[in-house]
CSV table of C-alpha atoms in Angstrom, one decimal:
chain,number,residue,atom,x,y,z
Y,1,MET,CA,38.4,-80.7,14.1
Y,2,SER,CA,41.1,-79.8,15.9
Y,3,ASP,CA,43.4,-76.5,14.9
Y,4,THR,CA,47.4,-76.8,14.0
Y,5,THR,CA,50.0,-74.8,13.2
Y,6,THR,CA,52.6,-75.1,10.4
Y,7,PRO,CA,55.1,-72.9,8.7
Y,8,VAL,CA,54.0,-71.4,5.7
Y,9,THR,CA,57.2,-68.9,3.9
Y,10,GLY,CA,56.8,-66.9,6.6
Y,11,LEU,CA,54.5,-67.8,9.7
Y,12,GLY,CA,51.1,-69.4,9.1
Y,13,THR,CA,48.2,-71.3,10.5
Y,14,ARG,CA,45.7,-74.1,9.5
Y,15,LEU,CA,42.4,-73.2,10.5
Y,16,ALA,CA,39.5,-75.5,9.6
Y,17,ARG,CA,41.6,-76.8,6.9
Y,18,LEU,CA,42.3,-73.7,5.3
Y,19,VAL,CA,45.8,-72.1,5.6
Y,20,LEU,CA,46.0,-68.4,6.7
Y,21,ALA,CA,49.7,-66.5,6.5
Y,22,ALA,CA,50.7,-63.7,8.1
Y,23,CYS,CA,53.4,-62.1,8.7
Y,24,THR,CA,55.1,-58.4,10.0
Y,25,VAL,CA,58.7,-58.6,8.8
Y,26,PRO,CA,60.9,-55.2,9.0
Y,27,VAL,CA,62.3,-54.3,5.0
Y,28,SER,CA,64.5,-51.4,3.5
Y,29,GLY,CA,62.9,-50.3,0.3
Y,30,LEU,CA,63.9,-51.8,-2.9
Y,31,ALA,CA,63.7,-50.0,-6.2
Y,32,LEU,CA,61.5,-52.1,-8.4
Y,33,PHE,CA,61.3,-50.1,-11.2
Y,34,ALA,CA,64.1,-48.1,-13.7
Y,35,ALA,CA,62.5,-44.7,-15.2
Y,36,PRO,CA,62.6,-45.1,-19.3
Y,37,ALA,CA,64.9,-42.2,-20.5
Y,38,SER,CA,61.8,-40.4,-22.0
Y,39,ALA,CA,60.0,-41.3,-18.9
Y,40,ALA,CA,57.1,-38.4,-17.7
Y,41,THR,CA,57.8,-36.1,-15.2
Y,42,THR,CA,53.7,-34.4,-14.9
Y,43,ASP,CA,51.3,-36.3,-13.3
Y,44,VAL,CA,47.9,-37.1,-15.4
Y,45,VAL,CA,45.1,-36.0,-14.1
Y,46,GLU,CA,43.8,-39.6,-12.5
Y,47,GLN,CA,39.9,-40.1,-14.1
Y,48,THR,CA,38.1,-42.8,-16.3
Y,49,ILE,CA,39.5,-42.8,-19.7
Y,50,THR,CA,38.9,-44.4,-23.2
Y,51,ILE,CA,42.4,-44.9,-25.1
Y,52,GLN,CA,41.6,-44.8,-28.8
Y,53,ASP,CA,44.1,-44.5,-31.9
Y,54,HIS,CA,44.5,-41.4,-32.9
Y,55,GLN,CA,43.5,-41.7,-36.8
Y,56,ASN,CA,40.2,-44.3,-36.6
Y,57,HIS,CA,39.1,-43.8,-32.9
Y,58,HIS,CA,39.2,-47.1,-32.5
Y,59,ALA,CA,39.0,-47.3,-29.1
Y,60,LEU,CA,40.8,-50.0,-26.8
Y,61,ALA,CA,38.6,-52.6,-25.2
Y,62,THR,CA,38.8,-56.2,-23.4
Y,63,ALA,CA,36.4,-58.4,-21.7
Y,64,ASP,CA,36.7,-58.3,-18.1
Y,65,GLY,CA,38.3,-62.2,-17.8
Y,66,GLU,CA,42.2,-63.0,-16.3
Y,67,GLY,CA,44.4,-62.7,-19.2
Y,68,SER,CA,41.8,-61.4,-21.8
Y,69,ARG,CA,43.1,-59.6,-25.0
Y,70,ILE,CA,43.2,-55.6,-25.6
Y,71,VAL,CA,41.4,-55.4,-29.2
Y,72,ALA,CA,40.6,-52.2,-30.8
Y,73,ARG,CA,36.6,-51.6,-31.5
Y,74,ASN,CA,34.6,-49.3,-33.0
Y,75,TYR,CA,32.0,-48.6,-29.9
Y,76,ARG,CA,32.1,-47.2,-26.9
Y,77,ASP,CA,31.1,-49.5,-23.7
Y,78,ALA,CA,32.2,-50.7,-20.1
Y,79,SER,CA,34.5,-52.8,-21.8
Y,80,THR,CA,36.2,-49.5,-23.4
Y,81,GLN,CA,36.3,-47.3,-19.6
Y,82,PHE,CA,39.8,-47.9,-17.6
Y,83,TRP,CA,40.8,-45.8,-14.7
Y,84,VAL,CA,44.3,-44.4,-15.0
Y,85,SER,CA,46.4,-43.9,-12.4
Y,86,ASN,CA,49.7,-42.3,-11.4
Y,87,LYS,CA,53.1,-44.3,-10.7
Y,88,PRO,CA,56.5,-43.4,-9.3
Y,89,ASN,CA,59.0,-42.2,-12.3
Y,90,GLY,CA,56.0,-40.7,-14.2
Y,91,ARG,CA,54.4,-44.0,-14.6
Y,92,VAL,CA,51.0,-45.0,-15.5
Y,93,ASP,CA,48.3,-48.4,-15.4
Y,94,PHE,CA,45.0,-48.4,-17.0
Y,95,VAL,CA,42.9,-50.0,-14.7
Y,96,ARG,CA,39.6,-51.5,-14.4
Y,97,ASN,CA,38.1,-53.2,-10.9
Y,98,VAL,CA,36.4,-56.5,-12.1
Y,99,ASN,CA,34.6,-57.8,-9.3
Y,100,GLY,CA,36.7,-56.4,-6.4
Y,101,THR,CA,39.8,-57.8,-8.3
Y,102,GLU,CA,41.5,-55.2,-10.0
Y,103,ARG,CA,42.8,-55.7,-13.8
Y,104,VAL,CA,45.6,-54.1,-15.7
Y,105,ILE,CA,46.4,-53.7,-19.4
Y,106,GLU,CA,50.2,-55.3,-19.5
Y,107,MET,CA,52.3,-56.2,-21.7
Y,108,ASP,CA,52.6,-60.0,-22.1
Y,109,THR,CA,56.2,-60.9,-21.0
Y,110,ARG,CA,55.9,-64.7,-22.2
Y,111,ASP,CA,56.3,-62.8,-25.9
Y,112,GLY,CA,57.2,-59.0,-25.1
Y,113,ARG,CA,54.7,-57.9,-27.6
Y,114,THR,CA,51.2,-58.9,-26.9
Y,115,THR,CA,49.1,-57.5,-24.4
Y,116,GLN,CA,46.6,-58.6,-22.0
Y,117,PHE,CA,44.3,-57.7,-19.4
Y,118,ILE,CA,45.4,-59.1,-15.7
Y,119,HIS,CA,45.7,-59.1,-12.2
Y,120,TRP,CA,47.6,-56.3,-10.5
Y,121,TRP,CA,51.0,-57.7,-9.2
Y,122,ALA,CA,53.3,-54.8,-9.6
Y,123,GLY,CA,55.5,-55.3,-12.5
Y,124,ASP,CA,56.7,-52.7,-14.9
Y,125,ASN,CA,55.3,-54.5,-18.0
Y,126,GLN,CA,52.1,-53.1,-16.6
Y,127,GLN,CA,53.2,-49.7,-16.2
Y,128,TRP,CA,53.5,-47.2,-19.0
Y,129,THR,CA,55.0,-43.4,-19.9
Y,130,LEU,CA,53.9,-41.1,-22.0
Y,131,GLU,CA,55.2,-38.7,-24.7
Y,132,ASN,CA,53.4,-36.5,-26.4
Y,133,ALA,CA,53.3,-36.8,-30.5
Y,134,ALA,CA,54.3,-33.3,-32.3
Y,135,GLU,CA,51.6,-34.3,-34.6
Y,136,GLY,CA,48.9,-34.8,-32.4
Y,137,GLY,CA,48.4,-37.9,-29.9
Y,138,THR,CA,50.2,-39.4,-27.5
Y,139,TYR,CA,52.8,-42.3,-27.8
Y,140,LEU,CA,52.8,-45.0,-24.9
Y,141,HIS,CA,55.9,-46.5,-23.9
Y,142,ASN,CA,55.5,-50.0,-22.3
Y,143,ALA,CA,58.2,-49.7,-18.7
Y,144,ARG,CA,59.3,-53.0,-19.1
Y,145,ASP,CA,61.7,-51.7,-22.7
Y,146,ASN,CA,60.2,-48.3,-23.8
Y,147,ARG,CA,58.7,-49.8,-26.6
Y,148,CYS,CA,55.9,-48.7,-28.0
Y,149,LEU,CA,51.8,-49.6,-27.9
Y,150,THR,CA,51.0,-50.5,-31.5
Y,151,TYR,CA,47.9,-50.1,-33.3
Y,152,GLN,CA,46.9,-53.1,-35.4
Y,153,GLY,CA,43.5,-52.3,-37.0
Y,154,GLN,CA,39.8,-52.9,-35.6
Y,155,ASP,CA,38.6,-56.1,-34.0
Y,156,ARG,CA,42.7,-56.9,-34.1
Y,157,GLU,CA,44.5,-57.3,-31.1
Y,158,VAL,CA,46.8,-54.5,-30.5
Y,159,THR,CA,50.7,-54.8,-29.7
Y,160,VAL,CA,54.2,-53.5,-28.0
Y,161,GLU,CA,56.5,-53.1,-31.0
Y,162,SER,CA,59.6,-50.7,-31.5
Y,163,CYS,CA,58.6,-47.0,-31.8
Y,164,ASN,CA,59.2,-45.8,-34.9
Y,165,GLY,CA,56.8,-42.6,-34.6
Y,166,SER,CA,53.9,-44.1,-37.1
Y,167,MET,CA,50.5,-43.3,-36.8
Y,168,SER,CA,49.7,-46.6,-36.0
Y,169,GLN,CA,51.4,-45.4,-32.6
Y,170,ARG,CA,49.7,-42.3,-31.6
Y,171,PHE,CA,46.4,-43.0,-29.0
Y,172,ASP,CA,44.2,-40.6,-27.6
Y,173,LEU,CA,43.5,-40.8,-23.5
Y,174,VAL,CA,39.4,-39.2,-23.9
Y,175,PRO,CA,38.0,-38.8,-20.5
Y,176,SER,CA,34.6,-41.2,-20.5
Y,177,GLY,CA,32.3,-39.9,-18.4
Y,178,GLY,CA,31.8,-43.5,-17.4
Y,179,THR,CA,31.1,-45.4,-14.1
Y,180,THR,CA,34.7,-46.8,-13.8
Y,181,THR,CA,35.5,-46.0,-10.7
Y,182,PRO,CA,39.1,-45.8,-8.5
Y,183,PRO,CA,40.4,-48.6,-6.6
Y,184,GLY,CA,37.8,-49.8,-3.8
Y,185,SER,CA,35.6,-52.6,-4.0
Y,186,SER,CA,32.6,-53.3,-1.6
Y,187,ASN,CA,34.9,-56.0,0.0
Y,188,GLU,CA,37.3,-53.5,0.8
Y,189,GLN,CA,34.1,-51.7,2.6
Y,190,ARG,CA,33.2,-54.4,4.4
Y,191,PHE,CA,36.3,-55.9,5.6
Y,192,LEU,CA,37.2,-52.1,7.0
Y,193,GLN,CA,33.4,-51.4,8.6
Y,194,ARG,CA,34.3,-55.3,9.9
Y,195,LEU,CA,38.0,-54.2,11.0
Y,196,ASN,CA,37.1,-51.0,12.8
Y,197,ASP,CA,34.8,-52.5,15.1
Y,198,LEU,CA,36.9,-55.2,15.9
Y,199,ARG,CA,39.8,-52.6,17.1
Y,200,ALA,CA,36.9,-50.3,18.3
Y,201,GLN,CA,36.7,-53.5,21.0
Y,202,TYR,CA,39.9,-53.3,22.7
Y,203,GLY,CA,40.4,-49.2,22.6
Y,204,ARG,CA,42.1,-48.9,19.1
Y,205,ALA,CA,42.1,-45.9,16.7
Y,206,PRO,CA,40.6,-46.8,13.3
Y,207,VAL,CA,42.1,-47.5,10.2
Y,208,ARG,CA,41.0,-46.1,6.7
Y,209,LEU,CA,41.5,-47.3,3.2
Y,210,ASN,CA,45.1,-46.3,1.3
Y,211,PRO,CA,44.9,-47.7,-2.5
Y,212,THR,CA,48.7,-47.8,-2.5
Y,213,LEU,CA,48.4,-50.9,0.1
Y,214,ALA,CA,45.5,-51.9,-2.0
Y,215,GLN,CA,47.4,-52.3,-5.0
Y,216,ALA,CA,50.4,-53.9,-3.3
Y,217,ALA,CA,48.1,-56.5,-2.2
Y,218,GLN,CA,47.6,-57.4,-5.5
Y,219,CYS,CA,50.8,-59.3,-6.2
Y,220,ASN,CA,50.4,-61.9,-3.4
Y,221,ALA,CA,46.5,-62.6,-3.4
Y,222,GLY,CA,47.7,-63.3,-7.4
Y,223,GLN,CA,49.9,-65.6,-6.3
Y,224,MET,CA,48.0,-67.6,-4.2
Y,225,ASP,CA,45.4,-67.7,-6.1
Y,226,GLN,CA,47.4,-69.3,-8.9
Y,227,ARG,CA,48.8,-71.8,-6.3
Y,228,HIS,CA,45.6,-72.5,-4.7
Y,229,VAL,CA,47.6,-72.0,-0.9
Y,230,SER,CA,48.0,-69.5,1.5
Y,231,GLY,CA,51.5,-68.1,2.0
Y,232,HIS,CA,53.6,-64.7,1.4
Y,233,PHE,CA,54.9,-65.1,-2.0
Y,234,CYS,CA,55.7,-61.3,-2.8
Y,235,ASP,CA,57.9,-59.1,-1.1
Y,236,SER,CA,54.8,-57.3,-0.3
Y,237,ALA,CA,56.6,-54.5,2.0
Y,238,ALA,CA,59.4,-53.7,-0.9
Y,239,ILE,CA,56.3,-53.0,-3.3
Y,240,VAL,CA,54.7,-50.8,-0.5
Y,241,ARG,CA,57.9,-49.2,-0.5
Y,242,SER,CA,58.8,-48.9,-4.4
Y,243,LEU,CA,54.8,-47.3,-5.2
Y,244,GLY,CA,56.1,-44.4,-2.8
Y,245,TYR,CA,54.7,-45.2,0.3
Y,246,ASN,CA,57.3,-45.1,2.8
Y,247,PHE,CA,56.0,-46.9,5.9
Y,248,ARG,CA,57.2,-46.9,9.8
Y,249,SER,CA,55.6,-50.6,10.8
Y,250,TRP,CA,54.0,-52.8,8.0
Y,251,GLY,CA,52.2,-56.3,8.7
Y,252,GLU,CA,50.3,-58.4,6.0
Y,253,ILE,CA,47.8,-61.3,6.5
Y,254,ALA,CA,47.0,-63.6,4.1
Y,255,PHE,CA,44.1,-66.2,3.4
Y,256,TYR,CA,43.7,-69.0,0.3
Y,257,GLY,CA,40.0,-71.1,0.6
Y,258,PRO,CA,36.9,-68.6,1.8
Y,259,THR,CA,34.7,-67.4,-1.0
Y,260,THR,CA,33.6,-64.1,1.1
Y,261,ILE,CA,34.7,-61.2,2.8
Y,262,ASP,CA,33.0,-62.1,6.0
Y,263,ALA,CA,34.1,-66.0,6.1
Y,264,ALA,CA,38.2,-64.5,5.7
Y,265,PHE,CA,37.5,-62.2,8.1
Y,266,ASP,CA,36.8,-64.6,10.5
Y,267,GLY,CA,39.0,-66.8,9.6
Y,268,TRP,CA,41.7,-64.3,10.4
Y,269,VAL,CA,39.6,-63.1,13.7
Y,270,ASN,CA,40.3,-66.5,14.9
Y,271,SER,CA,43.9,-66.7,14.3
Y,272,SER,CA,45.9,-65.5,17.3
Y,273,ASP,CA,48.7,-64.5,14.9
Y,274,HIS,CA,46.1,-62.5,12.5
Y,275,PHE,CA,44.4,-61.2,15.4
Y,276,THR,CA,47.3,-59.0,16.5
Y,277,ILE,CA,47.6,-57.7,13.2
Y,278,MET,CA,44.2,-56.6,12.9
Y,279,ILE,CA,44.5,-54.8,16.7
Y,280,ARG,CA,48.1,-53.4,16.1
Y,281,ALA,CA,47.7,-49.8,18.0
Y,282,ASP,CA,50.2,-48.4,15.4
Y,283,PHE,CA,48.8,-49.5,12.1
Y,284,THR,CA,46.9,-46.5,11.0
Y,285,GLU,CA,45.9,-47.4,7.7
Y,286,ILE,CA,45.1,-50.6,5.4
Y,287,GLY,CA,44.6,-51.9,2.1
Y,288,LEU,CA,42.8,-55.5,1.0
Y,289,SER,CA,43.2,-57.4,-2.9
Y,290,HIS,CA,40.3,-60.1,-3.4
Y,291,VAL,CA,41.9,-62.4,-6.5
Y,292,GLY,CA,39.7,-65.1,-7.7
Y,293,ALA,CA,37.2,-66.8,-6.1
Y,294,ALA,CA,39.1,-67.6,-3.0
Y,295,SER,CA,42.4,-65.6,-2.3
Y,296,TRP,CA,42.7,-62.6,0.2
Y,297,ASN,CA,45.4,-60.5,0.9
Y,298,ALA,CA,45.3,-57.3,3.6
Y,299,GLU,CA,48.2,-55.1,4.3
Y,300,PHE,CA,48.6,-52.7,7.2
Y,301,ALA,CA,51.4,-50.2,7.7
Y,302,SER,CA,51.5,-46.7,9.1
Y,303,ARG,CA,53.6,-43.5,8.1
């Protein structure tokens, strides 16, 4: 089986019939998000929470599957636990790590009303601003258009509606003390271990994990998973900057095909373009995303 080189939206390499992609393109930052007028200015405490409606105390829950709907339930378990994370411009998102893939609560842009649990890709419809209600509870404004998350009853999907100050739009964010963890996965730890071992062989300093880079990597990993091919389908550098990470140098490697992190790592190492990025001396931080069974994307950067 011979190796050939073919372009893939930037620089790509076909290796063992699996397509990889790599790029190091300097770009200027783009403001992907615009803060709504009522955006909060104080960061929340990042922790595991349950989101419950203020009146009935029904918790928002979702199955782990991609595209699962957000439904109000009268119980508490792993399906009702989310990690609340600060984002730029006073926004937050609600995330859960599912087998190494970060999925978040978002407003479905196909109808602008329903809600779903889907892989993180830096959309403003996946972010929320919090407004304290004078009567108690918190309004959750979707960052896309500032409308409010709305409770529709037990065992029914929550929706995004025009804000009206009603009880159905007031929620409580209750620390759950559960087992949901912030971004980071065993795949990331394995990738970091092997990467730093490789860098040490060439006299390079170790790199460390950065959750912002891991979040930025989600967009391209998700796109490859949908298209079933390697490539650079997101402006990942702009996403990194929009998340508040002002880098001096940046690079990205992508691979659709392997089903384990070790297989993906070996493929990258055996491709000269990807290998060069992996051992570049000026990179200090990395983030890895794994979406679906076979989509891997890694961001490298330094500040």
